[in-house]
Coordinates of C-alpha atoms and ligand atoms in Angstrom, one line a residue:
X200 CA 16.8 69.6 152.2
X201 CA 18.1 73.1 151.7
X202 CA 21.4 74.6 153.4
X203 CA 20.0 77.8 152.7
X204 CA 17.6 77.4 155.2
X205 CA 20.4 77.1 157.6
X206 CA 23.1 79.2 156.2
X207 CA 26.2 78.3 153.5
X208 CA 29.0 78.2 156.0
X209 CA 29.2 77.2 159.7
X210 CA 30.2 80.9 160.5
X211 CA 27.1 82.2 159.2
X212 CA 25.7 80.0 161.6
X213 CA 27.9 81.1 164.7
X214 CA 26.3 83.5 168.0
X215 CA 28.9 85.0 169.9
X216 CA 28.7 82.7 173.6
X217 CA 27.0 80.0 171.9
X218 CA 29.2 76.5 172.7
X219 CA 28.6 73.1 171.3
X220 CA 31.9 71.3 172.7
X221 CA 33.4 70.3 175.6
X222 CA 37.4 69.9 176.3
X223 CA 39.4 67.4 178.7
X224 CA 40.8 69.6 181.4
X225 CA 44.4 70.7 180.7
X226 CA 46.2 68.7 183.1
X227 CA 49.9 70.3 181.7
X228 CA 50.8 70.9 185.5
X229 CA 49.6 73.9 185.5
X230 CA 51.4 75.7 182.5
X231 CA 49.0 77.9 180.6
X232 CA 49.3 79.2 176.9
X233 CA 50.4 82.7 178.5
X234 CA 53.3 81.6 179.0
X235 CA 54.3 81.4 175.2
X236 CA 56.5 84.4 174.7
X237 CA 54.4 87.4 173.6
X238 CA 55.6 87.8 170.1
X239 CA 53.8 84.4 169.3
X240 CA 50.7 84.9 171.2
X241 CA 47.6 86.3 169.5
X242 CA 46.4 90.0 170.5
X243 CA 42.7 89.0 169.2
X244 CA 40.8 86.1 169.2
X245 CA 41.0 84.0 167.0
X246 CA 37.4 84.1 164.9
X247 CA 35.8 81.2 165.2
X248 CA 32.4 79.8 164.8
X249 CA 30.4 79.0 167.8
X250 CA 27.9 77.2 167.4
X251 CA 25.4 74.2 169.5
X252 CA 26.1 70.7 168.9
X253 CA 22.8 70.2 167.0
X254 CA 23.6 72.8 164.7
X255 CA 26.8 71.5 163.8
X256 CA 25.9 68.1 163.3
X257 CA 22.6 69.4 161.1
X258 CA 24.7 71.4 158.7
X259 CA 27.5 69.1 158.2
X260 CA 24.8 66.1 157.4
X261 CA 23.1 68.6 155.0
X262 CA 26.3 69.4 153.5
X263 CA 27.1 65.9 152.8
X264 CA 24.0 65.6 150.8
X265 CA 24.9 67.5 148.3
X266 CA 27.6 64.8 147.5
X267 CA 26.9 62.4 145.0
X268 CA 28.4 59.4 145.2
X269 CA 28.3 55.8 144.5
X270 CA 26.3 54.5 147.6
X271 CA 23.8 57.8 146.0
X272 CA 22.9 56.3 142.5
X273 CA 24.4 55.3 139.1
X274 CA 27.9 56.8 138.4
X275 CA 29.1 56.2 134.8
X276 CA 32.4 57.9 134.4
X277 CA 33.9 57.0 131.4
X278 CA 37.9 56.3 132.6
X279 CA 38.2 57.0 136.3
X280 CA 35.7 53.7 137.2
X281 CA 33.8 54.2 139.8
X282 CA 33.5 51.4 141.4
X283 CA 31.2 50.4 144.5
X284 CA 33.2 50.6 147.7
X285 CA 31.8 47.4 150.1
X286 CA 31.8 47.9 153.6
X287 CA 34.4 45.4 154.4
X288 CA 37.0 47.4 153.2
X289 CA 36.7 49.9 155.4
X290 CA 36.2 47.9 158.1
X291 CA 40.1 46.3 157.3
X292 CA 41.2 49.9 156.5
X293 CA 39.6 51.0 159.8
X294 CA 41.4 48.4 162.1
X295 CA 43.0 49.2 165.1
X296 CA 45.8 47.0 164.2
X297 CA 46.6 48.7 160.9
X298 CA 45.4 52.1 161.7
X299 CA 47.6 52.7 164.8
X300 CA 50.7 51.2 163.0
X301 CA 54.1 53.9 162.8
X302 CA 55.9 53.6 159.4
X303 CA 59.0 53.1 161.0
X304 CA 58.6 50.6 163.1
X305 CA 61.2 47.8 163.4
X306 CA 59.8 45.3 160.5
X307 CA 59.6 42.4 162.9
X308 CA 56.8 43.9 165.2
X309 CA 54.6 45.0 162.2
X310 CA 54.8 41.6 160.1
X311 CA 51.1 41.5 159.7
X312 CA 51.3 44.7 157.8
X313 CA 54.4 43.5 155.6
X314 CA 52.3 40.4 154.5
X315 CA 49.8 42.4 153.5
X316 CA 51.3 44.8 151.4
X317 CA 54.0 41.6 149.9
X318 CA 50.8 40.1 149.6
X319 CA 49.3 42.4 147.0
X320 CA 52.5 43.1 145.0
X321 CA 52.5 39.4 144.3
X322 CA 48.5 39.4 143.7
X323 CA 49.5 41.7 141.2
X324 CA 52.4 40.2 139.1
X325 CA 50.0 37.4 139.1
X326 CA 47.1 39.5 137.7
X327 CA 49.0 41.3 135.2
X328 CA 51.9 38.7 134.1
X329 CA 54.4 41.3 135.3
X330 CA 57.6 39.8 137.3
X331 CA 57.8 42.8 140.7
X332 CA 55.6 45.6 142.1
X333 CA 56.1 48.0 144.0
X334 CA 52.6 49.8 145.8
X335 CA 55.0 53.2 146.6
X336 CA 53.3 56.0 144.1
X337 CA 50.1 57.5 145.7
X338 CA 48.3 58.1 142.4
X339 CA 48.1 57.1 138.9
X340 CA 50.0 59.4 137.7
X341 CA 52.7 59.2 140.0
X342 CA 53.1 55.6 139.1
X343 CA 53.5 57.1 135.7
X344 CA 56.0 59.2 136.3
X345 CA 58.1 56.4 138.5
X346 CA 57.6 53.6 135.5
X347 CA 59.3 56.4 133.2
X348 CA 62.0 57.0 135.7
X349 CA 62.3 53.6 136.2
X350 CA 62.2 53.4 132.0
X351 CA 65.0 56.4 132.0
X352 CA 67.5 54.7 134.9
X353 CA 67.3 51.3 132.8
X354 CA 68.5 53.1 129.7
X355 CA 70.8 55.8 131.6
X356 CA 72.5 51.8 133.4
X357 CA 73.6 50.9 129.7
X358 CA 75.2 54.2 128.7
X359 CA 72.2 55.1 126.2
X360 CA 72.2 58.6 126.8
X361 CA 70.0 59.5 123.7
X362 CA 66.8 58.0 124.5
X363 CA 65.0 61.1 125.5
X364 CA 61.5 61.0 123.7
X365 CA 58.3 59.0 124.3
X366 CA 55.5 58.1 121.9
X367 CA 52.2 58.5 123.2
X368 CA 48.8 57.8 120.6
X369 CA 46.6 60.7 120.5
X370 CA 43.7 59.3 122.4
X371 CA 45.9 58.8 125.2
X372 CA 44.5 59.9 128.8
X373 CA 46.1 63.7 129.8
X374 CA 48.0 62.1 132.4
X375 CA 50.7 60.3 129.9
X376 CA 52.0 63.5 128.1
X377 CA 52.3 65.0 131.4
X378 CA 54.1 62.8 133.5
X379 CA 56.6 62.5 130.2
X380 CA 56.9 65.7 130.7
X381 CA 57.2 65.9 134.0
X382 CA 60.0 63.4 133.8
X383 CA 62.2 65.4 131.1
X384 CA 60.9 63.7 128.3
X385 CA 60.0 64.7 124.7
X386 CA 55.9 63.7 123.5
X387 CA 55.7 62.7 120.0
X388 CA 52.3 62.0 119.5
X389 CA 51.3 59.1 117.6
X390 CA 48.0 59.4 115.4
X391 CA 45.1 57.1 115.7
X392 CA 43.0 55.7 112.7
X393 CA 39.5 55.9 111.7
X394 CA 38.4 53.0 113.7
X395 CA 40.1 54.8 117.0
X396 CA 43.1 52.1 117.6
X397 CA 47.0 53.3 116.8
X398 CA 48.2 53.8 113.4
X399 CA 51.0 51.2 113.2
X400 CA 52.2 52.8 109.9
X401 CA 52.5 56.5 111.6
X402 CA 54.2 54.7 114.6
X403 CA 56.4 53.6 112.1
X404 CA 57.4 56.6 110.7
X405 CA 58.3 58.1 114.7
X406 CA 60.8 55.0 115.5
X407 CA 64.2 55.8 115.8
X408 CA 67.0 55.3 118.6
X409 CA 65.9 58.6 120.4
X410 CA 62.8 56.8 121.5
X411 CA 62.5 55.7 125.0
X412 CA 59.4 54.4 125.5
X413 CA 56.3 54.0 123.9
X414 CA 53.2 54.5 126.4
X415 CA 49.3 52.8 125.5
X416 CA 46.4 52.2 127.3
X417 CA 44.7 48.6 126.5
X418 CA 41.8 49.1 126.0
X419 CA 42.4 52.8 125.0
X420 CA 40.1 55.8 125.9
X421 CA 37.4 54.6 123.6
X422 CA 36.9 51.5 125.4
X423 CA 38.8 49.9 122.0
X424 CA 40.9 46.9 122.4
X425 CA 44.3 47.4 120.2
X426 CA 44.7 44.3 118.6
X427 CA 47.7 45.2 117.7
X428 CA 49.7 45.6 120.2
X429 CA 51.9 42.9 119.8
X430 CA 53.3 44.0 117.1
X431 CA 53.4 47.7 118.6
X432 CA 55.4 45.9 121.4
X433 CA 57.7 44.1 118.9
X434 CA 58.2 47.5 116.6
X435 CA 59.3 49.6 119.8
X436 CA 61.4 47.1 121.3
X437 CA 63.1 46.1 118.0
X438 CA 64.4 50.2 118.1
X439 CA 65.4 49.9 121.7
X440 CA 62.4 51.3 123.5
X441 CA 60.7 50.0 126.2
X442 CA 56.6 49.4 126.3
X443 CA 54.9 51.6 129.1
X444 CA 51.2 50.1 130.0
X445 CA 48.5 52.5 131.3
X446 CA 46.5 50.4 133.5
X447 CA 44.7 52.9 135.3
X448 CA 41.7 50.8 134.6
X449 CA 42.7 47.5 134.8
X450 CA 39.2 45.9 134.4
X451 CA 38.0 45.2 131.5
X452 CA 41.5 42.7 131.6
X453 CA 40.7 40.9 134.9
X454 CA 40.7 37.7 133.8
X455 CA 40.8 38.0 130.7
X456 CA 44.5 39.1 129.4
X457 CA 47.3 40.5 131.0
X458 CA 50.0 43.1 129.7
X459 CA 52.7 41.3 130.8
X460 CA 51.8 38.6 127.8
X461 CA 51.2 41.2 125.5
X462 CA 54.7 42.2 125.7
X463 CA 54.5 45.2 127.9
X464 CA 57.8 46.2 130.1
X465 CA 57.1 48.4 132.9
X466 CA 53.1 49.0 134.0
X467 CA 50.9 51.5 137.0
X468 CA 47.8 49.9 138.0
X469 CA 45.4 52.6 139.9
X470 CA 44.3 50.7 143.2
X471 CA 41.9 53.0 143.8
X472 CA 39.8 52.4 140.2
X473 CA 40.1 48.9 139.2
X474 CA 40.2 47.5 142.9
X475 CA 37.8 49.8 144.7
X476 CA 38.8 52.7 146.9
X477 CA 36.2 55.8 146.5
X478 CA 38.4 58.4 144.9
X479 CA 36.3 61.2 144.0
X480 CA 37.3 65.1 144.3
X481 CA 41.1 64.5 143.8
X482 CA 41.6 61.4 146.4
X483 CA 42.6 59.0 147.8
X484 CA 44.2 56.7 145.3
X485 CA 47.5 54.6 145.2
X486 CA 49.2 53.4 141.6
X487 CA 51.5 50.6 142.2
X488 CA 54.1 50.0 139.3
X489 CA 54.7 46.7 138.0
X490 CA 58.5 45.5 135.9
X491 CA 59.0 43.1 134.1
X492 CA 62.3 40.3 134.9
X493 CA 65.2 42.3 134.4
X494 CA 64.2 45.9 135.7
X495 CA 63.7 44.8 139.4
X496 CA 66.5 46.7 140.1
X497 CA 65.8 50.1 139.4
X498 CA 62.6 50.2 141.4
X499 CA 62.2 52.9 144.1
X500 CA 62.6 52.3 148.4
X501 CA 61.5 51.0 149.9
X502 CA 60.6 47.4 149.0
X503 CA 59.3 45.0 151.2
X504 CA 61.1 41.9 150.5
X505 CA 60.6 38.2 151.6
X506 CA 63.8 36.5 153.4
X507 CA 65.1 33.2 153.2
X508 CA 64.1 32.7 156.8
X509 CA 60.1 33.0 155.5
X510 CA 60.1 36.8 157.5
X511 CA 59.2 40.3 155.5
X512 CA 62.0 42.7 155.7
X513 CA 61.9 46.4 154.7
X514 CA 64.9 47.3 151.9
X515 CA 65.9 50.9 151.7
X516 CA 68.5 52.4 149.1
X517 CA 72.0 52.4 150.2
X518 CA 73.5 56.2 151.2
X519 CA 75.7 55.8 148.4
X520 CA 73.3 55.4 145.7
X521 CA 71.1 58.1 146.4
X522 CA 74.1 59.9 146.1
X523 CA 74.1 58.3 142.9
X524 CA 77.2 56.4 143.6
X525 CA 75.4 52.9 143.6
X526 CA 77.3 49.5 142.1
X527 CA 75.4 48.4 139.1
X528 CA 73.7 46.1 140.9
X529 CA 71.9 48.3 143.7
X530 CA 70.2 51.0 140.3
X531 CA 67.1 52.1 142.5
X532 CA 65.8 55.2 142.2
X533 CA 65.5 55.5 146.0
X534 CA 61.9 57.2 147.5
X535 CA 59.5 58.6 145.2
X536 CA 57.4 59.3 148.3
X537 CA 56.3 59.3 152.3
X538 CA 57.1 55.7 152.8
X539 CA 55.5 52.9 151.3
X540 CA 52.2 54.6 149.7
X541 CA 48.7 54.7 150.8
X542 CA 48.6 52.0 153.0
X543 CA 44.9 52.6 153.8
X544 CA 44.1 52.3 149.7
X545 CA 46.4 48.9 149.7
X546 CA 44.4 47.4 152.3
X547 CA 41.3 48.1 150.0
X548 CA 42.5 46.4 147.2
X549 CA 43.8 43.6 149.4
X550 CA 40.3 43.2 150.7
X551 CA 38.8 43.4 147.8
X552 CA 40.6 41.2 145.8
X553 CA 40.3 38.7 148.3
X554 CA 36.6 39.4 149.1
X555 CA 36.1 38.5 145.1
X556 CA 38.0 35.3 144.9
X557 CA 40.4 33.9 142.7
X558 CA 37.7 32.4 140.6
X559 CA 35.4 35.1 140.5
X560 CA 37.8 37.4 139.5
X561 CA 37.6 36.2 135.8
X562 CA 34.5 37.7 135.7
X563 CA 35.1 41.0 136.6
X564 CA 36.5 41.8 133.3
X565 CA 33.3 39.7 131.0
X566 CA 30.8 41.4 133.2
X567 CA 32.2 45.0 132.7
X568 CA 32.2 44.2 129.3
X569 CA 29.0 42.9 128.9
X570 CA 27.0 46.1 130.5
X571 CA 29.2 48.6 128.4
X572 CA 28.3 46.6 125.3
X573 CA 24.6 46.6 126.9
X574 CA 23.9 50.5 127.6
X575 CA 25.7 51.1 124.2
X576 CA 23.7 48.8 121.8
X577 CA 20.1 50.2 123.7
X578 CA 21.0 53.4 123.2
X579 CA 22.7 53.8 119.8
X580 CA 20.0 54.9 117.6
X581 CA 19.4 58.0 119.4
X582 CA 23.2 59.1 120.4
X583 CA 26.4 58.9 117.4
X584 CA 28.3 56.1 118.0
X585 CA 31.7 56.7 116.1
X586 CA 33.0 53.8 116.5
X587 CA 30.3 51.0 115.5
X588 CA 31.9 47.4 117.2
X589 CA 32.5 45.4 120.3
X590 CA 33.5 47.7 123.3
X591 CA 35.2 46.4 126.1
X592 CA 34.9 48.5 129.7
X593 CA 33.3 51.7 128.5
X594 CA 32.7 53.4 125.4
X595 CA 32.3 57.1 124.0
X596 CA 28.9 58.4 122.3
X597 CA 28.9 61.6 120.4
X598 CA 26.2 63.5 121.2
X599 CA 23.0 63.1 120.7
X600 CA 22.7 61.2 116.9
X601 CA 20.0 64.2 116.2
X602 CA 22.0 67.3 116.1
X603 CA 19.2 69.2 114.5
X604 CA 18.1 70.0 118.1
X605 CA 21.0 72.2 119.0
X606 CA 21.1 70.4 122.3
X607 CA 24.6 69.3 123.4
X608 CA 26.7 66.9 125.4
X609 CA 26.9 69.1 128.4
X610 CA 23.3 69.6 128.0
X611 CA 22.8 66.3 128.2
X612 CA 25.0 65.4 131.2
X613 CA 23.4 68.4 133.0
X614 CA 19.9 67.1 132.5
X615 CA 20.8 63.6 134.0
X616 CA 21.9 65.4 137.6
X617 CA 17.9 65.8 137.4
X618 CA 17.2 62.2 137.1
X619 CA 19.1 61.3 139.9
X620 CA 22.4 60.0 137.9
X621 CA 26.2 61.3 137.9
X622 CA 26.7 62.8 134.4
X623 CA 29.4 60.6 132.3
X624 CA 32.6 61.7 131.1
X625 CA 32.2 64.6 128.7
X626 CA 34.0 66.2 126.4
X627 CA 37.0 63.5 126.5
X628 CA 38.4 62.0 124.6
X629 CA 39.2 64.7 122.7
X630 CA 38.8 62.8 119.5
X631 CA 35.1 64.2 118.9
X632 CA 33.2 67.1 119.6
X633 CA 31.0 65.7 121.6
X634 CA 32.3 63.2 123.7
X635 CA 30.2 61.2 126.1
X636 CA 32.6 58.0 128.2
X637 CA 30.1 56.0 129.6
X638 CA 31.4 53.2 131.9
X639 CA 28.6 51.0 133.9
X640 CA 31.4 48.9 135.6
X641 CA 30.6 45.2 136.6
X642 CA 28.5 45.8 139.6
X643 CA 25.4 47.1 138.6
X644 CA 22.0 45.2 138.0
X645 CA 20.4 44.9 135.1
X646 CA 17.3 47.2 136.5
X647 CA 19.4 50.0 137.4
X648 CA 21.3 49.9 134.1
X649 CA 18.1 49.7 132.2
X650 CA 16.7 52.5 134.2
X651 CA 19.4 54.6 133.1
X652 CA 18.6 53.2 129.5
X653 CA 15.7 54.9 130.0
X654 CA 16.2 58.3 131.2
X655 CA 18.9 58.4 128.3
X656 CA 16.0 58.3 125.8
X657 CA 14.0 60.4 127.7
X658 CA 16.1 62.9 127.6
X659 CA 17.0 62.3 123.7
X660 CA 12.9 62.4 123.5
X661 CA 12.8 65.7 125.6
X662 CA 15.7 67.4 123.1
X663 CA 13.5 67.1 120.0
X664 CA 9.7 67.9 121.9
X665 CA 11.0 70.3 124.5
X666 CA 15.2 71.3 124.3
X667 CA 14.6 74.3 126.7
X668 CA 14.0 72.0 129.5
X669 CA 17.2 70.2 128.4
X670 CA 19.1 73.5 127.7
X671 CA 18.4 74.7 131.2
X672 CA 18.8 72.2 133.1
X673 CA 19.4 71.2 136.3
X674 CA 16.9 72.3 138.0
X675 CA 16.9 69.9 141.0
X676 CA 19.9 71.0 142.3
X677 CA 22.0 73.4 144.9
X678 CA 23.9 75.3 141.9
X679 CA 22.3 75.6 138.5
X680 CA 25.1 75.9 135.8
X681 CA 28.2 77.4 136.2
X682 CA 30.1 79.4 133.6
X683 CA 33.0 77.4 133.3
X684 CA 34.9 80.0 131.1
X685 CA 34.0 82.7 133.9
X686 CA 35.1 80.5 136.7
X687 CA 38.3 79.6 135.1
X688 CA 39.5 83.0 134.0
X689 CA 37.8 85.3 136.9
X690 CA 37.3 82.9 139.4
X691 CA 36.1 84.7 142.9
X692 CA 37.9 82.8 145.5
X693 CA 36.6 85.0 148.4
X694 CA 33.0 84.3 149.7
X695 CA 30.9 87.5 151.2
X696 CA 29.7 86.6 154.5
X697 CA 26.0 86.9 155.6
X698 CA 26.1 89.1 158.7
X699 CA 23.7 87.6 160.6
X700 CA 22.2 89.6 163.6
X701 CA 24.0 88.6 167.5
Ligands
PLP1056 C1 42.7 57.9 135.9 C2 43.6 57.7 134.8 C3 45.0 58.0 135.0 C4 45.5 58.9 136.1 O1 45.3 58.4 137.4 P1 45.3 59.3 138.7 O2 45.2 58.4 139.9 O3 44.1 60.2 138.6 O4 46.5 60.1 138.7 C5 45.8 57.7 134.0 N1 45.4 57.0 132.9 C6 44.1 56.6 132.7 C7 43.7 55.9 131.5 C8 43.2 56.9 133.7 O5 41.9 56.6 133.5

């Protein structure tokens, strides 16, 4: 299939006369667009393509296979999970009777929505041992950035002014530096130790009572469990601090541990990794926050709460304490967003959580585990692996273990786009030089992951026999290589149109 053939863009495709659609009648009794006064009106046309129906339809479908997706082939992107989407889900998220819904609508005529959404906050304190969720920030980073406000309000309610700095470990994902940022906060990076888990005894040396909040991913970017983390939690809260949990990824911890046990305070979850959702290209997600007792109060509005009476009712923050007049007892930090978050994403993870099962949800986190730890040990004589050892979820290869061949991690990752697979993670973490995140998740069969076994040696084979194959690749697809230096610094954000003969 090649667009060319057609054209790149739909305009390119357009003949002046040429129609592929056709409108209701205007039945606005009569009134016509003339009369708009002239100063708005248009004096030309407005260019637009026009094109026949079966043109339209052929280059969209063309287009859309140039996507590569989940429901394509094997996807192993180390730390955003991609995670196969079933069909039921968006036949929930697609119902008439969720779809059509208004946000404010009086609580009692949308109850079957309110259950729903109470429904999954308390699927997830039970999940993650955390006492109250709230499913209001859209993304995992925005959950980020409420947990730290939350974090900031419970300090700010018991006159501890000073608290203004947050410890994050080295190997931490982007997001957590930023969002600390973001929030007003001061990063002190904490370092990380030969075996890639936090250096208690550098953590050690940053504690004081300026610290408010300590923020770790468990397992961490290299797929590591910290085993310490209890006493990371005991260290931080014994200065004050409060434990932030990055559960972006929640599932190598489905049924297995939760954060709340491991003494962690305030936690995101991203719905749209861990329970589903296909999120590539930058949406659509949702990253509920989860508190532990005691810091219910200083979550955002609204909340859906449960009445004595049995019926959901919708909580909003008082006038006066967005004014930031509030009693101590009504701390919220009022909306951190449109309403109550992605509602389509919540019914996802609703979906699927109930589509697995309560029972079968222990195995999520085992069977994760056990195909990471698969790929890795099948393929660790011919790519580094820093970190020798049990990995949990995913885990991160250095390049190839030969590096005699000059061929390199993107190299690599470029060459698999012409096997038919998504390339993994590269070049993060930013530990190594050569980072490769590979992360199977629990889904796939044991033929698919040993095919991709396969064409990982292959290509280590190809690197010593042939690298120029490797070095150029791909070669089966739309857009060879671009220069990402080029594109960042001089990127050409205008595209010269084809003129094509009327
Ligand atoms: C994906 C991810 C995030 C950020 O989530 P977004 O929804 O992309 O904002 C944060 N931390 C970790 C560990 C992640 O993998």
């Amino acid at each position: 299939m090649n667009n060319r053939l057609y054209g790149n863009l739909i305009f390119e495709l357009s003949r002046q006369g040429r129609k592929g659609y056709s409108l209701p009648k205007n039945d606005f009794g009569g009134h016509s667009v003339k009369e708009l006064p002239a100063a708005m009106r248009r004096t030309v046309d407005a260019e637009m393509p026009e094109c026949d129906e079966l043109t339209v339809v052929r280059h969209y479908t063309n287009l859309s296979g140039n996507n590569f997706g989940v429901n394509n082939g094997f996807y192993p992107l180390g730390s955003c999970t991609m995670k196969y989407n079933p069909i039921i889900n968006e036949e929930v998220a697609a119902m008439r009777e969720f779809s059509s819904l208004h946000p404010l609508q009086p609580a009692e005529t949308c109850q079957g929505a309110l259950e729903v959404y109470y429904g999954l906050q308390e699927m997830l304190c039970s999940l993650t041992g955390m006492s109250e969720f709230t499913l209001n920030p859209f993304a995992g980073a925005h959950g980020e950035l409420t947990g730290l406000m939350v974090i900031s309000s419970y300090h700010r309610s018991r006159g501890d002014m000073k608290r203004t700095k947050v410890l994050i470990p080295d190997s931490a994902h982007g997001t957590n530096p930023a969002s600390a940022a973001v929030c007003g906060l001061d990063v002190v990076e904490v370092k990380s130790l030969e075996d890639g888990t936090v250096d208690v005894e550098d953590l050690k040396t940053k504690l004081d009572d300026t610290i408010a909040a300590m923020m770790m991913t468990n397992p961490n970017t290299l797929g590591l469990y910290e085993k310490h983390a209890h006493e990371i939690a005991a260290l931080v809260h014994e200065h004050g601090g409060l434990m932030y949990y990055d559960g972006a990824n929640l599932n190598p911890m489905l049924g297995v541990a939760r954060p709340g046990d491991m003494g962690f305070d305030v936690m995101h979850i991203n719905l749209h990794k861990t329970f589903s959702t296909p999120h590539g290209g930058g949406g659509p997600g949702d990253g509920p926050i989860g508190v532990r007792e005691g810091l219910e109060k200083f979550l955002p509005t609204p909340r859906v709460i449960l009445k004595e009476d049995g019926s959901l009712a919708v909580k909003t923050a008082t006038p006066e304490c967005l004014k930031g007049e509030c009693d101590a007892d009504d701390t919220s930090l009022g909306s951190i967003g449109a309403f109550f978050g992605n509602f389509a994403v919540i019914l996802r993870a609703f979906t699927y959580i109930l589509t697995i099962g309560k029972e079968n949800m222990k195995m999520v986190g085992p069977l994760a585990t056990l195909n990471a730890n698969y790929i890795k040990e099948n393929l660790k004589d011919v790519y580094e692996l820093p970190i020798p050892g049990v990995c949990k979820h995913e885990f991160v290869f250095n390049g190839l273990k030969d590096k005699s061949t000059g061929v390199t991690t993107m190299d690599v990752a470029k060459r698999l786009l012409d096997y038919g697979y998504h390339a993994p993670t590269i070049y993060f973490p930013l530990l190594f030089h050569e980072s490769m995140m590979i992360e199977p998740t629990e889904n796939e069969s044991k033929e698919t992951i040993d095919s991709f076994i396969s064409v990982m040696r292959k290509i280590a084979e190809e690197a010593k026999e042939t690298p120029e194959i490797v070095k150029s690749a791909p070669r089966n697809t739309p857009i060879g290589r671009v220069d990402d230096v080029l594109a960042a610094k001089h990127p050409i954000i205008t595209y010269k149109q084809l003129k094509n003969e009327q």
